[in-house]
Coordinates of C-alpha atoms in Angstrom, one line a residue:
M299 CA 0.1 0.1 -0.1
V300 CA 1.2 3.4 -1.0
I301 CA 1.3 5.9 2.1
A302 CA 0.0 9.4 1.1
E303 CA 2.3 12.2 1.2
R304 CA 1.5 15.8 2.2
P305 CA 0.1 17.3 -1.1
T306 CA 2.5 19.9 -2.8
Q307 CA 0.7 21.9 -5.2
T308 CA -2.2 23.0 -3.5
T309 CA -0.6 26.5 -2.6
N310 CA 0.0 27.1 -6.3
I311 CA -3.9 26.9 -7.3
A312 CA -4.8 29.0 -4.4
K313 CA -2.1 31.7 -5.5
Q314 CA -3.3 31.6 -9.0
V315 CA -7.1 32.0 -8.0
I316 CA -6.7 34.7 -5.4
D317 CA -4.1 36.6 -7.6
A318 CA -6.9 36.9 -10.4
A319 CA -9.7 38.1 -8.2
S320 CA -11.0 41.5 -8.2
A321 CA -11.3 41.4 -4.5
V322 CA -10.3 39.3 -1.8
H323 CA -11.8 38.8 1.7
R324 CA -9.8 36.8 3.9
N325 CA -10.9 35.0 7.0
L326 CA -13.8 37.3 7.8
S327 CA -15.5 36.7 11.2
T328 CA -18.9 35.1 11.4
P329 CA -20.7 38.6 12.0
V330 CA -19.0 40.2 9.1
L331 CA -19.9 37.2 6.8
Y332 CA -23.4 37.7 7.8
E333 CA -23.1 41.3 6.7
H334 CA -21.6 40.7 3.4
A335 CA -24.0 37.5 2.8
V336 CA -27.1 39.9 3.5
R337 CA -25.7 42.9 1.4
R338 CA -25.1 40.4 -1.5
G339 CA -28.7 39.0 -1.4
E340 CA -27.6 35.5 -0.6
G341 CA -30.1 34.8 2.2
K342 CA -32.4 36.4 4.6
L343 CA -32.1 36.8 8.7
L344 CA -34.8 34.9 10.4
Q345 CA -35.8 35.1 14.3
G346 CA -33.1 34.6 16.6
G347 CA -30.3 35.4 14.0
T348 CA -30.2 32.6 11.9
F349 CA -29.5 32.9 8.3
V350 CA -31.5 30.9 5.6
V351 CA -30.3 30.3 2.2
R352 CA -31.4 28.2 -1.0
S353 CA -29.2 26.0 -2.6
G354 CA -30.8 26.1 -5.9
E355 CA -31.5 23.2 -8.1
R356 CA -29.2 20.8 -6.4
T357 CA -30.6 20.2 -2.7
G358 CA -28.4 17.4 -1.8
R359 CA -25.3 15.5 -2.9
S360 CA -24.8 14.6 -6.5
P361 CA -22.8 11.4 -6.1
K362 CA -22.8 10.7 -10.0
D363 CA -20.6 14.1 -10.4
K364 CA -18.0 13.0 -8.0
F365 CA -14.7 12.0 -9.5
L366 CA -11.2 11.3 -8.1
I367 CA -8.2 12.0 -10.3
K368 CA -6.3 8.7 -11.4
S369 CA -2.9 9.8 -10.6
P370 CA -0.1 7.3 -10.5
T371 CA 0.7 7.6 -7.0
I372 CA -2.6 6.7 -5.6
S373 CA -4.5 4.6 -8.0
E374 CA -3.5 1.2 -6.5
N375 CA -5.0 2.6 -3.0
V376 CA -8.5 3.9 -4.4
W377 CA -11.7 2.1 -4.3
W378 CA -12.6 3.1 -7.9
G379 CA -16.2 2.5 -9.1
A380 CA -19.6 4.1 -8.8
H381 CA -18.6 6.1 -5.7
N382 CA -15.0 7.0 -6.6
Q383 CA -15.3 7.5 -10.6
P384 CA -11.8 7.9 -12.3
M385 CA -11.1 11.2 -13.9
S386 CA -7.9 11.7 -16.1
E387 CA -5.3 14.5 -15.3
D388 CA -5.9 15.9 -18.7
T389 CA -9.7 16.2 -17.9
F390 CA -8.9 17.6 -14.4
E391 CA -6.5 20.3 -16.0
H392 CA -9.3 21.2 -18.4
V393 CA -11.9 21.7 -15.9
R394 CA -9.4 23.6 -13.4
A395 CA -8.7 25.9 -16.3
K396 CA -12.3 26.5 -17.0
A397 CA -12.9 27.2 -13.3
L398 CA -10.1 29.5 -12.9
A399 CA -11.2 31.6 -15.7
Y400 CA -14.7 31.8 -14.4
L401 CA -13.3 33.0 -11.0
A402 CA -11.1 35.6 -12.5
D403 CA -11.8 39.3 -11.7
R404 CA -14.6 37.9 -9.3
E405 CA -14.9 39.0 -5.4
L406 CA -13.7 35.9 -3.5
Y407 CA -13.9 34.8 0.0
V408 CA -11.1 32.8 1.6
Q409 CA -11.2 31.0 4.8
D410 CA -8.3 29.4 6.5
C411 CA -9.4 26.1 8.7
V412 CA -8.2 22.9 10.0
V413 CA -9.9 19.6 10.2
A414 CA -9.2 17.0 12.9
Q415 CA -9.6 17.8 16.6
D416 CA -6.4 15.9 17.4
P417 CA -3.4 18.1 16.3
N418 CA -1.4 14.9 15.6
Y419 CA -3.7 14.3 12.6
Q420 CA -4.7 17.8 11.8
R421 CA -4.7 18.9 8.3
T422 CA -5.1 22.7 7.0
V423 CA -7.8 23.5 4.5
R424 CA -7.9 26.7 2.6
V425 CA -11.7 27.4 1.0
I426 CA -12.1 29.8 -1.9
T427 CA -15.5 30.7 -2.8
E428 CA -17.6 33.3 -4.6
E429 CA -20.3 33.4 -2.0
A430 CA -19.9 34.7 1.4
Y431 CA -22.4 32.3 3.2
H432 CA -20.5 29.4 1.9
S433 CA -17.3 30.9 3.4
L434 CA -19.4 31.1 6.6
F435 CA -20.4 27.3 6.0
A436 CA -16.9 26.3 5.9
R437 CA -15.9 28.6 9.1
T438 CA -18.8 26.6 11.0
M439 CA -18.3 23.1 9.7
F440 CA -14.5 23.0 9.8
I441 CA -12.2 24.5 12.4
P442 CA -10.9 28.0 11.9
A443 CA -7.5 28.4 12.1
P444 CA -5.9 30.0 15.0
E445 CA -5.7 33.9 14.3
K446 CA -1.8 33.8 15.4
E447 CA -1.1 30.9 13.0
S448 CA -0.3 31.7 9.3
V449 CA -1.4 28.9 6.8
E450 CA 1.3 29.4 4.3
S451 CA 0.9 26.3 2.4
P452 CA -2.6 24.4 3.0
D453 CA -2.8 20.7 2.8
L454 CA -6.2 21.0 1.0
T455 CA -7.5 23.9 -1.2
I456 CA -11.1 23.9 -2.1
V457 CA -12.1 25.7 -5.0
H458 CA -15.5 26.3 -4.9
A459 CA -17.4 27.8 -8.0
P460 CA -21.0 27.0 -7.3
F461 CA -22.4 29.0 -10.2
L462 CA -20.0 27.8 -13.0
H463 CA -22.0 25.4 -15.2
L464 CA -19.9 22.7 -17.1
G465 CA -20.8 21.6 -20.5
G466 CA -21.1 17.8 -19.5
A467 CA -19.7 15.3 -21.9
D468 CA -18.0 18.3 -23.7
D469 CA -16.0 19.1 -20.5
G470 CA -15.4 15.4 -19.7
V471 CA -18.1 15.2 -16.7
N472 CA -21.5 13.7 -16.4
S473 CA -23.6 16.9 -16.1
D474 CA -23.0 20.4 -15.5
A475 CA -21.8 19.9 -12.0
V476 CA -18.5 18.1 -10.9
V477 CA -16.7 17.4 -7.7
A478 CA -13.3 16.6 -8.5
L479 CA -10.6 15.5 -5.7
H480 CA -7.0 15.6 -6.7
L481 CA -5.5 13.9 -3.6
T482 CA -1.9 14.1 -4.7
E483 CA -2.1 17.7 -5.4
G484 CA -4.4 18.4 -2.5
I485 CA -7.0 20.1 -4.8
I486 CA -10.9 19.7 -4.4
L487 CA -12.8 21.5 -7.1
I488 CA -16.6 22.0 -6.8
A489 CA -18.5 23.6 -9.7
G490 CA -22.2 23.8 -10.5
S491 CA -23.5 23.1 -7.2
A492 CA -24.3 25.5 -4.4
Y493 CA -25.7 22.4 -2.0
A494 CA -22.8 23.4 0.8
G495 CA -22.8 19.7 2.1
E496 CA -20.6 19.0 -1.0
M497 CA -17.6 20.6 0.6
K498 CA -18.1 18.9 3.7
K499 CA -18.3 15.6 2.2
A500 CA -15.5 16.2 -0.1
V501 CA -13.1 16.8 2.7
F502 CA -14.4 13.9 4.7
T503 CA -13.5 11.9 1.6
A504 CA -10.0 13.1 1.3
M505 CA -9.5 12.2 5.0
N506 CA -11.1 8.7 4.4
Y507 CA -7.9 8.4 2.2
Y508 CA -5.4 10.0 4.1
L509 CA -6.0 8.8 7.7
P510 CA -6.3 5.0 7.2
L511 CA -3.0 5.0 5.5
E512 CA -1.4 6.4 8.7
G513 CA -3.3 3.7 10.5
V514 CA -6.1 5.8 11.8
L515 CA -9.7 4.3 11.5
S516 CA -12.1 7.1 9.7
L517 CA -15.5 6.7 10.6
H518 CA -18.9 8.1 9.3
S519 CA -20.3 8.1 12.5
A520 CA -21.6 10.4 15.5
A521 CA -20.1 9.8 19.1
N522 CA -20.9 11.2 22.6
V523 CA -19.8 10.5 26.3
D524 CA -21.2 9.9 29.3
P525 CA -20.0 12.6 31.8
R526 CA -20.5 10.3 34.8
T527 CA -18.7 7.2 33.6
G528 CA -16.5 8.5 30.9
R529 CA -17.8 5.9 28.5
T530 CA -17.9 6.7 24.7
A531 CA -20.5 5.5 22.2
V532 CA -20.3 5.8 18.6
F533 CA -23.3 5.6 16.0
F534 CA -22.7 4.4 12.6
G535 CA -24.9 5.5 9.9
L536 CA -25.6 6.9 6.4
S537 CA -26.9 10.5 5.9
G538 CA -30.3 10.9 7.8
T539 CA -30.1 7.8 9.6
G540 CA -30.5 9.4 13.0
K541 CA -26.7 10.2 13.9
T542 CA -27.4 13.6 15.0
T543 CA -30.3 13.1 16.9
L544 CA -29.3 10.0 18.9
S545 CA -25.9 11.5 19.6
T546 CA -27.1 14.9 20.8
D547 CA -28.5 13.5 24.3
P548 CA -28.9 16.2 27.1
E549 CA -27.7 13.3 29.3
R550 CA -24.6 13.2 27.5
L551 CA -21.6 15.3 26.2
L552 CA -21.3 15.3 22.1
I553 CA -18.1 14.6 20.6
G554 CA -19.4 15.2 17.1
D555 CA -22.5 14.1 15.0
D556 CA -21.0 12.9 11.7
E557 CA -17.1 12.3 11.2
H558 CA -14.6 10.9 13.4
A559 CA -11.3 9.0 13.7
W560 CA -10.4 6.2 16.0
T561 CA -6.5 6.2 17.0
D562 CA -4.5 4.2 19.5
E563 CA -5.3 7.0 21.8
G564 CA -9.1 7.2 21.5
I565 CA -11.5 8.8 19.0
F566 CA -11.6 12.5 17.9
N567 CA -13.9 14.7 15.9
I568 CA -12.8 15.7 12.3
E569 CA -15.0 18.5 12.2
G570 CA -15.9 21.7 14.3
G571 CA -19.8 22.1 13.6
C572 CA -22.9 20.0 12.9
Y573 CA -24.9 19.6 9.6
A574 CA -28.4 18.3 10.7
K575 CA -31.6 17.5 9.0
V576 CA -34.1 19.7 10.3
I577 CA -37.1 18.7 8.5
R578 CA -39.9 18.2 11.1
L579 CA -37.6 18.8 14.1
S580 CA -39.3 18.8 17.3
K581 CA -38.8 21.2 20.1
D582 CA -39.9 18.5 22.5
A583 CA -38.1 15.6 21.2
E584 CA -34.7 17.3 19.9
P585 CA -34.7 20.7 22.1
D586 CA -30.9 21.1 21.9
I587 CA -31.1 20.8 17.9
F588 CA -34.3 22.8 17.7
A589 CA -32.6 25.7 19.5
T590 CA -29.9 26.2 17.0
T591 CA -32.5 27.0 14.6
H592 CA -33.1 30.1 16.3
D593 CA -29.4 31.0 17.2
F594 CA -26.9 33.6 15.7
G595 CA -24.3 31.6 13.7
T596 CA -26.6 28.8 12.2
I597 CA -27.4 28.5 8.6
L598 CA -30.4 27.0 7.6
E599 CA -30.4 25.4 3.9
N600 CA -33.5 25.4 1.8
V601 CA -35.8 25.9 4.8
I602 CA -39.2 27.6 4.3
F603 CA -40.1 30.6 6.6
D604 CA -42.6 33.2 7.3
E605 CA -41.9 36.4 5.4
A606 CA -43.6 38.7 7.9
T607 CA -42.4 37.1 11.1
R608 CA -39.1 35.4 10.1
E609 CA -40.2 32.3 12.0
P610 CA -38.8 28.9 10.1
D611 CA -41.2 26.4 9.1
L612 CA -39.4 23.3 9.9
D613 CA -42.3 21.3 8.7
N614 CA -42.4 22.7 5.0
D615 CA -41.0 20.0 2.7
S616 CA -41.8 21.9 -0.4
I617 CA -38.1 22.6 -1.4
T618 CA -36.7 19.3 -0.2
E619 CA -37.1 16.7 2.3
N620 CA -33.5 17.5 3.1
T621 CA -33.6 20.6 4.9
R622 CA -30.4 21.3 6.9
G623 CA -29.0 23.3 9.7
S624 CA -25.3 23.9 9.7
Y625 CA -24.2 25.3 13.5
P626 CA -20.9 25.4 15.5
L627 CA -20.6 23.0 18.3
D628 CA -20.3 25.7 20.8
L629 CA -24.2 26.4 20.3
L630 CA -25.0 23.3 22.0
R631 CA -25.2 23.0 26.1
N632 CA -23.2 19.7 26.3
V633 CA -20.3 19.2 24.4
Y634 CA -17.2 17.3 24.9
E635 CA -14.3 20.0 25.5
E636 CA -11.2 17.6 25.0
Q637 CA -9.6 16.9 21.8
V638 CA -9.5 13.6 22.2
A639 CA -12.2 11.1 23.8
P640 CA -11.7 7.8 25.5
H641 CA -12.2 4.8 23.5
P642 CA -15.6 3.6 22.7
S643 CA -17.3 1.3 25.2
H644 CA -20.2 0.8 22.5
V645 CA -20.6 0.7 18.9
I646 CA -24.0 1.2 17.4
L647 CA -24.7 0.3 13.8
L648 CA -27.8 2.3 12.7
T649 CA -29.5 0.2 9.9
A650 CA -32.4 2.3 9.3
D651 CA -33.9 -0.6 7.5
A652 CA -37.1 0.9 5.9
F653 CA -38.6 -2.3 5.3
G654 CA -38.4 -4.3 8.6
V655 CA -36.0 -7.1 7.6
L656 CA -33.7 -6.7 10.6
P657 CA -34.6 -6.8 14.2
P658 CA -35.1 -3.7 16.3
I659 CA -32.0 -4.4 18.3
A660 CA -29.3 -7.0 18.4
R661 CA -25.8 -7.7 20.1
L662 CA -23.4 -8.5 17.8
T663 CA -20.1 -10.6 17.8
N664 CA -16.8 -9.0 16.1
E665 CA -17.5 -11.4 13.4
Q666 CA -21.0 -10.3 12.9
A667 CA -20.3 -6.6 13.5
L668 CA -17.4 -7.0 10.7
Y669 CA -19.9 -8.7 8.3
H670 CA -22.6 -5.9 8.8
F671 CA -20.1 -3.2 8.4
L672 CA -19.0 -4.5 5.3
S673 CA -22.4 -5.3 3.9
G674 CA -23.8 -2.1 5.2
Y675 CA -27.5 -3.0 4.5
T676 CA -29.4 0.2 5.1
S677 CA -31.6 2.7 3.3
K678 CA -30.9 5.7 1.5
L679 CA -33.3 8.4 2.7
A680 CA -35.3 11.0 0.8
G681 CA -33.5 13.8 -0.2
T682 CA -30.0 13.1 1.0
E683 CA -29.1 12.6 -2.7
N684 CA -30.5 14.4 -5.8
G685 CA -33.4 12.1 -7.2
V686 CA -33.7 10.1 -4.0
T687 CA -37.6 10.9 -3.2
E688 CA -38.5 8.0 -0.8
P689 CA -36.4 5.2 1.1
Q690 CA -34.4 2.9 -1.1
T691 CA -32.6 -0.1 0.3
T692 CA -29.1 -0.2 -0.4
F693 CA -25.9 -1.8 0.7
S694 CA -23.4 0.9 1.7
P695 CA -20.1 -0.6 3.0
C696 CA -18.8 1.1 6.3
Y697 CA -22.2 2.8 6.5
G698 CA -20.9 5.5 4.4
A699 CA -19.9 3.9 0.8
P700 CA -20.0 7.3 -1.1
F701 CA -17.2 8.8 1.2
M702 CA -15.0 5.9 1.6
A703 CA -12.0 6.5 -0.7
L704 CA -10.3 3.2 -0.1
N705 CA -11.3 -0.5 -0.2
P706 CA -13.9 -1.0 2.5
T707 CA -11.6 -4.1 3.8
V708 CA -8.9 -1.4 4.8
Y709 CA -11.5 0.1 7.1
A710 CA -12.7 -3.0 8.5
E711 CA -9.3 -4.4 9.2
L712 CA -8.7 -1.5 11.2
L713 CA -12.1 -1.7 13.0
E714 CA -11.3 -5.3 13.9
E715 CA -7.9 -4.0 15.5
R716 CA -10.0 -1.6 17.5
L717 CA -12.6 -3.8 18.7
K718 CA -10.3 -6.5 19.7
A719 CA -8.0 -4.0 21.4
T720 CA -10.5 -2.1 23.5
G721 CA -13.4 -4.8 23.8
A722 CA -16.1 -2.6 22.8
K723 CA -19.5 -3.8 22.3
V724 CA -21.4 -3.7 19.1
W725 CA -25.1 -3.4 18.5
L726 CA -27.4 -3.4 15.7
V727 CA -30.4 -0.9 16.0
N728 CA -33.0 -0.7 13.3

């Protein structure tokens, strides 16, 4: 297996894009980004200070438009197929040139961030976008770089051109949108989709490549800690299966709601924020998440609201079933403050089996756990991907196949090592 080196070309593209811009706004704070977004008409302010936006035609991820660049140094490691479609370096250069030409002479927003709470595994990320609210999203979901630390050469650069529409086959892609990851150069290029989740999941895909090659198990999961016992629980599951709801428990401390990594020392959150489904969110059933829908610093994506009162209508799915709220972890009451949490005592596989094939709950042996982890029998829920309007049975290895850059057996072997070393109990919950 080829061990991934830190990318070397990411600084070059960042400099090219920034040098050609008409104006560049670097590392603006949340209040200033609010002001810019309102002035530019990117969204509206709601009660309590949330900022509501619409992502346009694409209200979920576009998995058929995701590509990994097939460079010689990574091709033997990547799990090529429907989730990781190969793109030639020539095609990528063509699309990159088109994106750079599109962004030239535009007003741009730059955010320097890091991902991974554990400093031993952190990577720096520079996000360059044409929208203030997408810069705010990056600042919310990732971890803002410390003000005193200069990010001279980021490990990853996201070039985000949501309103550049490509020419499909003429540009070597499948539609007018693309999410292209050049992991050797450390470049993520997103065009044709304003759905903010594409940025988050593209970085997660990159981390799912880099971390396992360092012996770290990356997880599509939520996690929390019991403050009385110090015991950690991890919740695996596809998007929309309940990870955020179950992990945001008023009796426990939230580590994170979607992306984690498990090392020899414990478990840590890859992100700095949450990206929760908010459709039909209940104040009584989910009070902590509900409260964020009325907090300054939260972005509500594709949520309908009352024009007069500016109250969000969380029951309205007229735009999409996949309404989302992006909020920083510090808006929640019960958050785990340390960088690394203890090893999980319980691992829970959320199957979200919409057709009742699996039992409501079952305790699994390690062998059974690995079988279910690799097969990933579950459901795609409405709205999480473009074109998915009702639950669909699917097999999603690692409970996150769209984001797994390596062969699922790589993650399974690491999971087996962690389960044996820690004695964590594994549960299947439907």
